[in-house]
GROMACS .gro file of C-alpha atoms in nm:
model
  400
    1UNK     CA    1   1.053   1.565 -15.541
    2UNK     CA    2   1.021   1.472 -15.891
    3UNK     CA    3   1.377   1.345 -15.916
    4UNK     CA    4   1.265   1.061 -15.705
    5UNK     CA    5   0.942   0.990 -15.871
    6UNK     CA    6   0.974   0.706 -16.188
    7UNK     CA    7   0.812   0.858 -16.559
    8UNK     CA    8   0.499   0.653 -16.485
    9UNK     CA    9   0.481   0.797 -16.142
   10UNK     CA   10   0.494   1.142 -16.310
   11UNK     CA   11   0.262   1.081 -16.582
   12UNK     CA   12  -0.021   0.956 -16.279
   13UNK     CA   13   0.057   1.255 -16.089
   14UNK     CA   14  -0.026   1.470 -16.414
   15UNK     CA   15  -0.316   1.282 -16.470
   16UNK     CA   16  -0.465   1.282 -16.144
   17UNK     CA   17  -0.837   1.390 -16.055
   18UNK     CA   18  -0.840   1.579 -16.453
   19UNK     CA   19  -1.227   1.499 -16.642
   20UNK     CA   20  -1.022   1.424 -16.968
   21UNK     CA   21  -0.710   1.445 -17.170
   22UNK     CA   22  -0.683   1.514 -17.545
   23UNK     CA   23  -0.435   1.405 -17.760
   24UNK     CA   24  -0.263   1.160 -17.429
   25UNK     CA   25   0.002   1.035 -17.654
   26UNK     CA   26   0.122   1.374 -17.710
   27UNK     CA   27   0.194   1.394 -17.320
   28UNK     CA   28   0.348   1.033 -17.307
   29UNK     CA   29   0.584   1.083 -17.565
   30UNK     CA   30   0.774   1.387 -17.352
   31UNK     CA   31   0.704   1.203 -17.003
   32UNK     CA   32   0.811   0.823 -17.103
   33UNK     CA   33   0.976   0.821 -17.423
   34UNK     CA   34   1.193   1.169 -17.407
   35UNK     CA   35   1.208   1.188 -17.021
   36UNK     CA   36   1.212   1.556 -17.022
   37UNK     CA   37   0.972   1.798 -16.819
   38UNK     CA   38   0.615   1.861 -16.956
   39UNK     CA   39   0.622   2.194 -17.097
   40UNK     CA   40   0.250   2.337 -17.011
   41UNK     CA   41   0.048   2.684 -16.968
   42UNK     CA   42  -0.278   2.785 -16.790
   43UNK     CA   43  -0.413   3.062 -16.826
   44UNK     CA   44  -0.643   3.315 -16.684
   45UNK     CA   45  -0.825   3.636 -16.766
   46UNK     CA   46  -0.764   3.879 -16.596
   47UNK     CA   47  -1.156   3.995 -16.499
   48UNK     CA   48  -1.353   3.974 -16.195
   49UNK     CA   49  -1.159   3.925 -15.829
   50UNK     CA   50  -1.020   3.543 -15.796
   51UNK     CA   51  -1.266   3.331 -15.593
   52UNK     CA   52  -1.214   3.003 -15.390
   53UNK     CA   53  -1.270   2.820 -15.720
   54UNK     CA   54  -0.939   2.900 -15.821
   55UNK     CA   55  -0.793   2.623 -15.588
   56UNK     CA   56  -0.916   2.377 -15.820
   57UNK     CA   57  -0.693   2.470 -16.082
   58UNK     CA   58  -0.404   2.565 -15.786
   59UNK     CA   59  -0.415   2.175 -15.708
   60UNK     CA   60  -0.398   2.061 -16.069
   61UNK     CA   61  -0.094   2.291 -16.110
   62UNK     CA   62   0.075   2.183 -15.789
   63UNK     CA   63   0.051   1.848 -15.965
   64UNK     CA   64   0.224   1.943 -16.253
   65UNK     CA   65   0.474   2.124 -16.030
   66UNK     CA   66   0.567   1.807 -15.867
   67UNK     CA   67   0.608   1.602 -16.160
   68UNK     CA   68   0.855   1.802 -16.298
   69UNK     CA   69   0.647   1.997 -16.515
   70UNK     CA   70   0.773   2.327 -16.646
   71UNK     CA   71   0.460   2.592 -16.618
   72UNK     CA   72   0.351   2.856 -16.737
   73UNK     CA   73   0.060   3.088 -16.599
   74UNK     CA   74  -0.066   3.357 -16.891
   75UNK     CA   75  -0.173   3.649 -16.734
   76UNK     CA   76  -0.435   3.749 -17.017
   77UNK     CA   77  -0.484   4.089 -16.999
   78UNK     CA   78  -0.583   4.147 -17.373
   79UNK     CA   79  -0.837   3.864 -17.330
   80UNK     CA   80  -1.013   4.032 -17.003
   81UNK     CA   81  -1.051   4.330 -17.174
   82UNK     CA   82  -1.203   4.163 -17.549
   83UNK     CA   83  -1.456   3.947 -17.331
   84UNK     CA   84  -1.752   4.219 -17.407
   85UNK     CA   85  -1.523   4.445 -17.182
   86UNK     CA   86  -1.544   4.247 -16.890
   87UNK     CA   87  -1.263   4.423 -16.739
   88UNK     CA   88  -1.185   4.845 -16.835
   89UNK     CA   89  -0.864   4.832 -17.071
   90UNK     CA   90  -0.709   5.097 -16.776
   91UNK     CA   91  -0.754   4.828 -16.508
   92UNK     CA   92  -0.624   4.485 -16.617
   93UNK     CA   93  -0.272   4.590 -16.592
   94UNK     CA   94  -0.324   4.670 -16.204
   95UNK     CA   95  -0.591   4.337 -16.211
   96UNK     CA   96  -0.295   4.151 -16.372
   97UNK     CA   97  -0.088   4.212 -16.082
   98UNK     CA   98  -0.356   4.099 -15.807
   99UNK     CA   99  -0.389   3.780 -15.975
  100UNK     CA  100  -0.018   3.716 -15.984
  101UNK     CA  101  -0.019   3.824 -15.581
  102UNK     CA  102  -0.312   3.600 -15.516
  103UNK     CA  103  -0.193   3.297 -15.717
  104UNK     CA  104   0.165   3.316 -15.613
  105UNK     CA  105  -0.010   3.321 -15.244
  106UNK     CA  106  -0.232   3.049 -15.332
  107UNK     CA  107   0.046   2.781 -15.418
  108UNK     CA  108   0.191   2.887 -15.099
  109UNK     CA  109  -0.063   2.820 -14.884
  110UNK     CA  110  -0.099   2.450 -15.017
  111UNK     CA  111   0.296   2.400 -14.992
  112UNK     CA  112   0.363   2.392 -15.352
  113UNK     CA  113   0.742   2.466 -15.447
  114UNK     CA  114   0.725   2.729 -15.743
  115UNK     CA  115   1.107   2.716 -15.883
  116UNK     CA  116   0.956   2.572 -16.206
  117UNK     CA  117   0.669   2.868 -16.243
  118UNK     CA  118   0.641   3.109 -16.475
  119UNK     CA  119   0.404   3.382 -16.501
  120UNK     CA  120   0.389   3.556 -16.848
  121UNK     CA  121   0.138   3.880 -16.940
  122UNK     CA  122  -0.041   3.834 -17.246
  123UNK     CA  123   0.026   4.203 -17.396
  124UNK     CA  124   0.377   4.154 -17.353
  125UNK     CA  125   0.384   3.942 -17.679
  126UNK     CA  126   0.018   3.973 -17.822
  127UNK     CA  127   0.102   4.276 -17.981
  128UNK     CA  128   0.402   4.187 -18.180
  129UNK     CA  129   0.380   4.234 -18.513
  130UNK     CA  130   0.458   3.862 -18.571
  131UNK     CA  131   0.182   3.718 -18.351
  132UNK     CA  132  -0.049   4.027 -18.504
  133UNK     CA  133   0.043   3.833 -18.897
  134UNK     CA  134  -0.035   3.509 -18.754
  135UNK     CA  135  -0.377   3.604 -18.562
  136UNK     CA  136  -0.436   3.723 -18.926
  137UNK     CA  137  -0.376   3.420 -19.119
  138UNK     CA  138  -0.570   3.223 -18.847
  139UNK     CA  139  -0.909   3.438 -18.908
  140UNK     CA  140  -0.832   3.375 -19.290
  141UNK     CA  141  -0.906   2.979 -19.267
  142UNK     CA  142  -1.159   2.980 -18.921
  143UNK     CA  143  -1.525   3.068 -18.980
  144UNK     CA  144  -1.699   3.283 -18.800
  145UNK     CA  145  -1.933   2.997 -18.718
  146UNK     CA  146  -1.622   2.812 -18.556
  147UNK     CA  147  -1.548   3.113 -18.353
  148UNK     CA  148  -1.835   3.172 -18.210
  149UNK     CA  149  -1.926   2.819 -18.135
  150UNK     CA  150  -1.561   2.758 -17.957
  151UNK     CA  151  -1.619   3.047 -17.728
  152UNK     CA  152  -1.990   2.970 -17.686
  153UNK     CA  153  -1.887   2.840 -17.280
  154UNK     CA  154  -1.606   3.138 -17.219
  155UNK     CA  155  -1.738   3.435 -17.351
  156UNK     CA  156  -2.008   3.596 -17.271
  157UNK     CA  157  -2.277   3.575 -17.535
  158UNK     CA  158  -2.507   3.871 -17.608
  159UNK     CA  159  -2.711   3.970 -17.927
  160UNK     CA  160  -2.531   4.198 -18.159
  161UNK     CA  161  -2.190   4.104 -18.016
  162UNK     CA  162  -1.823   4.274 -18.080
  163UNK     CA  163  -1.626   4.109 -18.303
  164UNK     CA  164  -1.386   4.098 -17.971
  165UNK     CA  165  -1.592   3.776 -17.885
  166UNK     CA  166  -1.484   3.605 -18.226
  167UNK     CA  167  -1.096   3.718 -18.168
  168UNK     CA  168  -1.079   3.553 -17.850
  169UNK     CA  169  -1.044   3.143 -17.877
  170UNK     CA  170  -0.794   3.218 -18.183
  171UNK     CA  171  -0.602   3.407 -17.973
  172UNK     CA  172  -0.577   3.117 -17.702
  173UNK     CA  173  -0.518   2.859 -17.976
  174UNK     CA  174  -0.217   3.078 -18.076
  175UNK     CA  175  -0.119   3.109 -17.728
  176UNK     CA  176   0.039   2.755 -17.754
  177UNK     CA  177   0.249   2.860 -18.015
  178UNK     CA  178   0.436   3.188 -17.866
  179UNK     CA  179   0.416   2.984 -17.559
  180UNK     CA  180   0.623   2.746 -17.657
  181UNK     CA  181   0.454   2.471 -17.476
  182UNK     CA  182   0.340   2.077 -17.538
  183UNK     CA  183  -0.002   2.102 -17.369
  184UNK     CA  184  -0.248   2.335 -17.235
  185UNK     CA  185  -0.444   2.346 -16.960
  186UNK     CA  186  -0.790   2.450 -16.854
  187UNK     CA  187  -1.121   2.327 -16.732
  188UNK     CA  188  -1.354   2.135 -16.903
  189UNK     CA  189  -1.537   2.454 -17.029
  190UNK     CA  190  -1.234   2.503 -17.239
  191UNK     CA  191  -1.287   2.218 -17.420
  192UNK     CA  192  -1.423   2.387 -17.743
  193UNK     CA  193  -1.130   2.619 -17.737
  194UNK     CA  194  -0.892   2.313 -17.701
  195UNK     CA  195  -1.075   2.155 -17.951
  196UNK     CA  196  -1.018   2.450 -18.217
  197UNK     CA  197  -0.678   2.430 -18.132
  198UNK     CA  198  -0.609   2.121 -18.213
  199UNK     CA  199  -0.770   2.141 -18.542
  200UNK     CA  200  -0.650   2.483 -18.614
  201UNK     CA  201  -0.299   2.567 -18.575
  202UNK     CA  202  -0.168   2.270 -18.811
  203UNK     CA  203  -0.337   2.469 -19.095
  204UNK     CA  204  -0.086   2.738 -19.072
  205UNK     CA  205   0.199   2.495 -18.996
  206UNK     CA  206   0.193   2.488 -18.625
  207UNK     CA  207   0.231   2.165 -18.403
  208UNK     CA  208  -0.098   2.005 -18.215
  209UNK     CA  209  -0.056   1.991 -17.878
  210UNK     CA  210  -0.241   1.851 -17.602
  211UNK     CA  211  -0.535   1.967 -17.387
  212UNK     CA  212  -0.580   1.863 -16.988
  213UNK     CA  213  -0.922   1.952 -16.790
  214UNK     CA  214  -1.008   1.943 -16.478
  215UNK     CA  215  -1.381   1.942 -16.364
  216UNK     CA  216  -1.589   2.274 -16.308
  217UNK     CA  217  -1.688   2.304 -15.941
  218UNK     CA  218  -2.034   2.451 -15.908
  219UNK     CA  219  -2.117   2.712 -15.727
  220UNK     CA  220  -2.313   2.732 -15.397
  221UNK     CA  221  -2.613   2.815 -15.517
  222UNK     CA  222  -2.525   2.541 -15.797
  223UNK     CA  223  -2.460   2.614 -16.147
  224UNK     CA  224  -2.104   2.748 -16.213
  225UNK     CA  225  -1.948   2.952 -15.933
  226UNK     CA  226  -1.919   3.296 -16.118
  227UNK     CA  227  -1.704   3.579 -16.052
  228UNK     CA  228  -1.973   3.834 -16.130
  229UNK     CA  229  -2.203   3.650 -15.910
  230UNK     CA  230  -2.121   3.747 -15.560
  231UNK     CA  231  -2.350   3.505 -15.390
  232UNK     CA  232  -2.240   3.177 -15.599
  233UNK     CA  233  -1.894   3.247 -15.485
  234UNK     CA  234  -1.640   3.300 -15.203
  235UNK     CA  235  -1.373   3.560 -15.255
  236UNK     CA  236  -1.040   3.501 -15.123
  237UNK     CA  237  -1.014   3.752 -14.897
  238UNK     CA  238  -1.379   3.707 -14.743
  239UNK     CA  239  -1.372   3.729 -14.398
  240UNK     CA  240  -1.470   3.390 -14.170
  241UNK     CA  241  -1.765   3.507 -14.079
  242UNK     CA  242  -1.905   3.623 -14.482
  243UNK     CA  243  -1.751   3.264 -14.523
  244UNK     CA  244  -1.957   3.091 -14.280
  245UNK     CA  245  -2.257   3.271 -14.409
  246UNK     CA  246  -2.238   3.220 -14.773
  247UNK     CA  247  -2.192   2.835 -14.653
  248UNK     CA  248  -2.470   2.878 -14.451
  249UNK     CA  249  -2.740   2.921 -14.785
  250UNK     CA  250  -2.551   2.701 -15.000
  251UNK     CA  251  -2.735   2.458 -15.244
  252UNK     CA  252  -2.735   2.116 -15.065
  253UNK     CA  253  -2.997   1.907 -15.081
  254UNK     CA  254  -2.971   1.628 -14.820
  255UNK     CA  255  -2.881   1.301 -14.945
  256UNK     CA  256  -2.816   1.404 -15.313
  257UNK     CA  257  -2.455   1.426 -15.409
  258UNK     CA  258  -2.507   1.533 -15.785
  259UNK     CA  259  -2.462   1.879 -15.868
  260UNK     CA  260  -2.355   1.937 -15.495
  261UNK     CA  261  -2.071   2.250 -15.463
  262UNK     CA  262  -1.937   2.174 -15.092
  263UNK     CA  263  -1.861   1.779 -15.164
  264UNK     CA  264  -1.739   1.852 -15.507
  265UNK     CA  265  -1.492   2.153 -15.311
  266UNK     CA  266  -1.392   1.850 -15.057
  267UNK     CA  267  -1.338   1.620 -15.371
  268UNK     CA  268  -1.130   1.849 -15.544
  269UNK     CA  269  -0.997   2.100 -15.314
  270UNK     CA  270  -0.974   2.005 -14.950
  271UNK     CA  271  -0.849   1.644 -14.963
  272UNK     CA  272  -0.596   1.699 -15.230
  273UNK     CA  273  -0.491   1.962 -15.030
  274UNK     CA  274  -0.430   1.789 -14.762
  275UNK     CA  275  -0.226   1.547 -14.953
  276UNK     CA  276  -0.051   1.766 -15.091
  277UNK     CA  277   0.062   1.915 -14.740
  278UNK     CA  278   0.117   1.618 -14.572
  279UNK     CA  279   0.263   1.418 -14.904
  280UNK     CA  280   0.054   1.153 -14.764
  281UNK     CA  281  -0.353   1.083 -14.832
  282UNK     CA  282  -0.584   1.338 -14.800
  283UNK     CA  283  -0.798   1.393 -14.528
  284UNK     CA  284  -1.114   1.581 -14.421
  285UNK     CA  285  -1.239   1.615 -14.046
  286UNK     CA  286  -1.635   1.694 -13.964
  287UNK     CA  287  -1.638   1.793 -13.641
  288UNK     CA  288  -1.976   1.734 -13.421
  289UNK     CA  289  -2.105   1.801 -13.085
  290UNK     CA  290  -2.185   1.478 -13.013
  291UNK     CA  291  -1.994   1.172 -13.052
  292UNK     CA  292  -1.641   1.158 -13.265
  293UNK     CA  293  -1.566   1.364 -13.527
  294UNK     CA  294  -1.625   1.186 -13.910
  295UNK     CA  295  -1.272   1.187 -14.087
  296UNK     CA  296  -1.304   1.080 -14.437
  297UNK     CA  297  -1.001   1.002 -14.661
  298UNK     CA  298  -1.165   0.919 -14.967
  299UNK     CA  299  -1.459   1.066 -15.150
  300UNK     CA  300  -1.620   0.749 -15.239
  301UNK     CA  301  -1.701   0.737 -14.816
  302UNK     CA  302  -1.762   1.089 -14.795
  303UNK     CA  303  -2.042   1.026 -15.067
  304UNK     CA  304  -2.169   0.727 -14.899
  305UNK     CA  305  -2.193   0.888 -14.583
  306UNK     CA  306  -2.397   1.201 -14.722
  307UNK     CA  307  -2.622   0.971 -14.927
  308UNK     CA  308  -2.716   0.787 -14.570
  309UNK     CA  309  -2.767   1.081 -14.432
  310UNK     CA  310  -2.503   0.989 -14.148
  311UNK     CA  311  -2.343   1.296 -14.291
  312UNK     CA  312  -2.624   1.589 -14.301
  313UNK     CA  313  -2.592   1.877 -14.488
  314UNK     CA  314  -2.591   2.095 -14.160
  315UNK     CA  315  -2.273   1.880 -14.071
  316UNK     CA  316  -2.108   1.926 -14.407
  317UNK     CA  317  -2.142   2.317 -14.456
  318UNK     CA  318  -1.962   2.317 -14.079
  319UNK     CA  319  -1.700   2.096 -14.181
  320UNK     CA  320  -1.598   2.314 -14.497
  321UNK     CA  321  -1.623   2.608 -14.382
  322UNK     CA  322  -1.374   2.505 -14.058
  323UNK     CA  323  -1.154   2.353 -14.337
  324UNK     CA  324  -1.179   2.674 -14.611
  325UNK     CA  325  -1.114   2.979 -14.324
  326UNK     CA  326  -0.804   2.774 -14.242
  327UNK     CA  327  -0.724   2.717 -14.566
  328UNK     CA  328  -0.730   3.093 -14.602
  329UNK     CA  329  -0.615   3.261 -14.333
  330UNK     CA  330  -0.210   3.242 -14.437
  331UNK     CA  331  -0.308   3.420 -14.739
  332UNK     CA  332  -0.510   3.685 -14.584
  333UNK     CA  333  -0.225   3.749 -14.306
  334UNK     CA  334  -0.012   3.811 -14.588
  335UNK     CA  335  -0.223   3.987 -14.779
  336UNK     CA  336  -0.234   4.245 -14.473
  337UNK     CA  337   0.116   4.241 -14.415
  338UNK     CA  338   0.156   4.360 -14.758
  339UNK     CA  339   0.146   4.734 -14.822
  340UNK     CA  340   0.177   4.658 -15.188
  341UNK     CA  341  -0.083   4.422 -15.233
  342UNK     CA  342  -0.323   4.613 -15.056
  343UNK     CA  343  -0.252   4.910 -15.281
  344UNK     CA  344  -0.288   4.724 -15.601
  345UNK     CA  345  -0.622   4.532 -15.480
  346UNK     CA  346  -0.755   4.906 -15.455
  347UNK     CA  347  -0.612   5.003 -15.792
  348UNK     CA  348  -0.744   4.716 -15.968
  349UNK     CA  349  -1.108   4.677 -15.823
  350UNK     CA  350  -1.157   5.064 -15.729
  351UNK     CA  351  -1.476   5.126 -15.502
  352UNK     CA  352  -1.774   5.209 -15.758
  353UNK     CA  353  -1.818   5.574 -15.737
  354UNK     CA  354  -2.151   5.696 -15.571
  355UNK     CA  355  -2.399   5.924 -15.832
  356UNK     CA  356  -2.557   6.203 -15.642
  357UNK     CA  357  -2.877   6.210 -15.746
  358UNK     CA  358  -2.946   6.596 -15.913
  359UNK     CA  359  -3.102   6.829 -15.649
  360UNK     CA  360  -3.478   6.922 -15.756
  361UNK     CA  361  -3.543   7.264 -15.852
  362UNK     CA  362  -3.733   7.388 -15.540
  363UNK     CA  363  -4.023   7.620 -15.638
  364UNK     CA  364  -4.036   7.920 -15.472
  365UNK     CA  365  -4.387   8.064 -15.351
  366UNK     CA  366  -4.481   8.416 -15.471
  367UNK     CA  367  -4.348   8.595 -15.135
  368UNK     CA  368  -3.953   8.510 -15.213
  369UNK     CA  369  -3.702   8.724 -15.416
  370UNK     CA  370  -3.635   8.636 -15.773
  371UNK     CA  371  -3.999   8.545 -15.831
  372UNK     CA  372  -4.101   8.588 -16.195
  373UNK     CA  373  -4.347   8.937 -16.186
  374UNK     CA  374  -4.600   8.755 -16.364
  375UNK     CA  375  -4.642   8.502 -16.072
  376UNK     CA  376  -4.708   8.782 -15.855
  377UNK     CA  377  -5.033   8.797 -15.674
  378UNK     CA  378  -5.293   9.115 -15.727
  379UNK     CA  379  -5.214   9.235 -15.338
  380UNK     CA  380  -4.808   9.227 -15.415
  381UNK     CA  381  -4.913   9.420 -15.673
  382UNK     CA  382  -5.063   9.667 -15.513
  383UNK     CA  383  -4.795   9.727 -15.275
  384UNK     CA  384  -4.550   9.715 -15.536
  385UNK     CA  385  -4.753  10.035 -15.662
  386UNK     CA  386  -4.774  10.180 -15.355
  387UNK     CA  387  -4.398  10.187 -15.305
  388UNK     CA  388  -4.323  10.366 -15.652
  389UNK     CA  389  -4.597  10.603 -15.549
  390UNK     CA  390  -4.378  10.700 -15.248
  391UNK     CA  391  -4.093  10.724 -15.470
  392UNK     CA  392  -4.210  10.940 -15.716
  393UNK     CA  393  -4.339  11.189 -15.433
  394UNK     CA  394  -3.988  11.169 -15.329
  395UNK     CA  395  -3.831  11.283 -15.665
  396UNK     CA  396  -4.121  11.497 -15.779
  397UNK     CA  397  -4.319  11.314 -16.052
  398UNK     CA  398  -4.591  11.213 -15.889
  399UNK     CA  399  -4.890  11.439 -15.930
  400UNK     CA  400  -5.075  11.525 -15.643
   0.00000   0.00000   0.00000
């Protein structure tokens, strides 16, 4: 497809539905001027299981796919594990290869031709003694103040923490580098990352590059749809059912589009998936039980319809969740079909083992054996008498 598309065609299809671009000339340059493919990486941690927020990025690369682009997905195993240990360093190998199943499955389902992707694990090359000597002269001229303050949205901040937290965003700045790639991209909550980049790698003689976001989709019971939050997120192998009822309590206050997870999903998710299926406009269908279904093909209408309150709340958590199980069910029929996946999902997110709780020492009353003589009550005692009496009559010491 992108043979037939013209540079500027490209270059819109790249910069399509993304929050912002830094450093656009650096992405016109390769697109209009050189007329080669966009060399670009995203990349992904390897932590908590991969939740339906992960078509937003899915789309974005599809994009990029289309145009031409040549991509790269970083499987970042050494970041999930220096993210205050986020993931065990004996699972992200085995959580490594779930993401690569459930991305690869992903692209699929939203008809995305993946001859140009690459996927690329982070340990394979982070521990090189090359990269090692250049993570070293990048902590030599970034302050710890820089370091912390460009991770301050990806890792997780704590009092006290590892010095893991610091290593991080210099790690993804040189990322770009043994990448070999002209841009990066991420969402928006990369930005300070992108930002450190950009400022950071020239000081050891490395090329800027540029930085595309996309816009975070929040979660359903707002805020930012978290993988360690099971209730502000749906997991891609949910079933329709734990779909429909985590849809059921999302956050949606009726007529208020800000700060809304379902429309921004439809806005980011379901119509350009659509489009991207049909290579036509998008298109989202609310079914009703009265009257004719609302189709929207544009956001703008969708928002105008909501804000009326034409389109209820009720009506909108019915539509996406109808549009989401579909939008799932190819991957979860092949993620039953395969033997493989199945056995590395249980390798990689292992069932939490259950603690028995200690059994109480039960105390024994006075009557049982192995009581401590002491314990003994005076008429025990006496028996206990009684019977050496008879014994000593037996052998002949007792006196008569």
């Amino acid at each position: 497809m992108a043979e037939q598309l013209s540079r500027e065609e490209r270059l819109k299809l790249i910069y399509q539905n993304l929050q912002e671009v830094l450093k656009p000339e650096i992405i016109e340059q390769v697109v209009l001027k050189e007329d080669r493919p966009l060399k670009i990486y995203w990349g992904t941690a390897t932590t908590g299981r991969p939740h339906c927020a992960y078509f937003v990025p899915m789309v974005k690369l599809a994009h990029f796919l289309r145009a031409g682009c040549k991509v790269k997905i970083l499987l970042a195993d050494i970041h999930a594990f220096l993210d205050a240990l986020k993931a065990p360093i004996e699972l992200v190998k085995e959580r490594a290869k779930y993401y690569r199943f459930v991305i690869t499955s992903l692209l699929k389902a939203i008809n995305v031709p993946i001859d140009q992707l690459e996927f690329v694990m982070g340990s394979d090359y982070q521990t090189s003694s090359n990269y090692t000597m250049d993570l070293f002269k990048l902590s030599s001229v970034v302050t710890e103040h820089d370091a912390k303050k460009a991770g301050a949205e990806v890792v997780k901040q704590m009092d006290n923490a590892p010095l893991s937290g610091l290593i991080y965003p210099l790690m993804q700045a040189l990322d770009e580098q043994y990448l070999d790639v002209d841009a990066q991209f991420g969402g928006v909550d990369q930005r300070k990352i992108f930002t450190l980049a950009a400022e950071q790698l020239p000081r050891i003689n490395y090329k800027e590059r540029a930085h595309l976001m996309n816009s975070m989709v929040p979660g359903l019971a707002g805020g930012k749809m978290s993988a360690s939050d099971p209730e502000s997120k749906i997991d891609i192998l949910d079933t329709p059912d734990a779909v429909k009822k985590k849809l059921k309590k999302a956050y949606a206050v009726p007529k208020e589009v800000t700060d809304n997870g379902l429309i921004s999903f439809v806005e980011y998710v379901l119509l350009p998936v659509s489009a991207l299926k049909t290579e036509g406009k998008g298109k989202f269908v609310v079914e009703r039980r009265e009257g004719e279904p609302l189709v929207y093909d544009s956001i703008e209408t969708l928002k105008d319809d909501y804000t009326a309150d034409t389109l209820t709340p009720q009506l909108l958590k019915s539509g996406v969740t109808d549009a989401l199980n579909a939008l799932l069910e190819p991957i979860q029929a092949e993620f039953k079909a395969s033997k493989e996946w199945q056995e590395v999902e249980q390798k990689a997110y292992p069932p939490p083992e259950v603690k028995k709780k200690p059994k109480k020492e039960k105390k024994l009353g006075d009557r049982f054996p192995g009581v401590i003589r002491d314990q003994v009550k005076p008429d025990d005692k006496v028996e206990e008498e009684q019977q050496k009496h008879e014994e000593n009559l037996v052998t002949g010491l007792s006196k008569p």
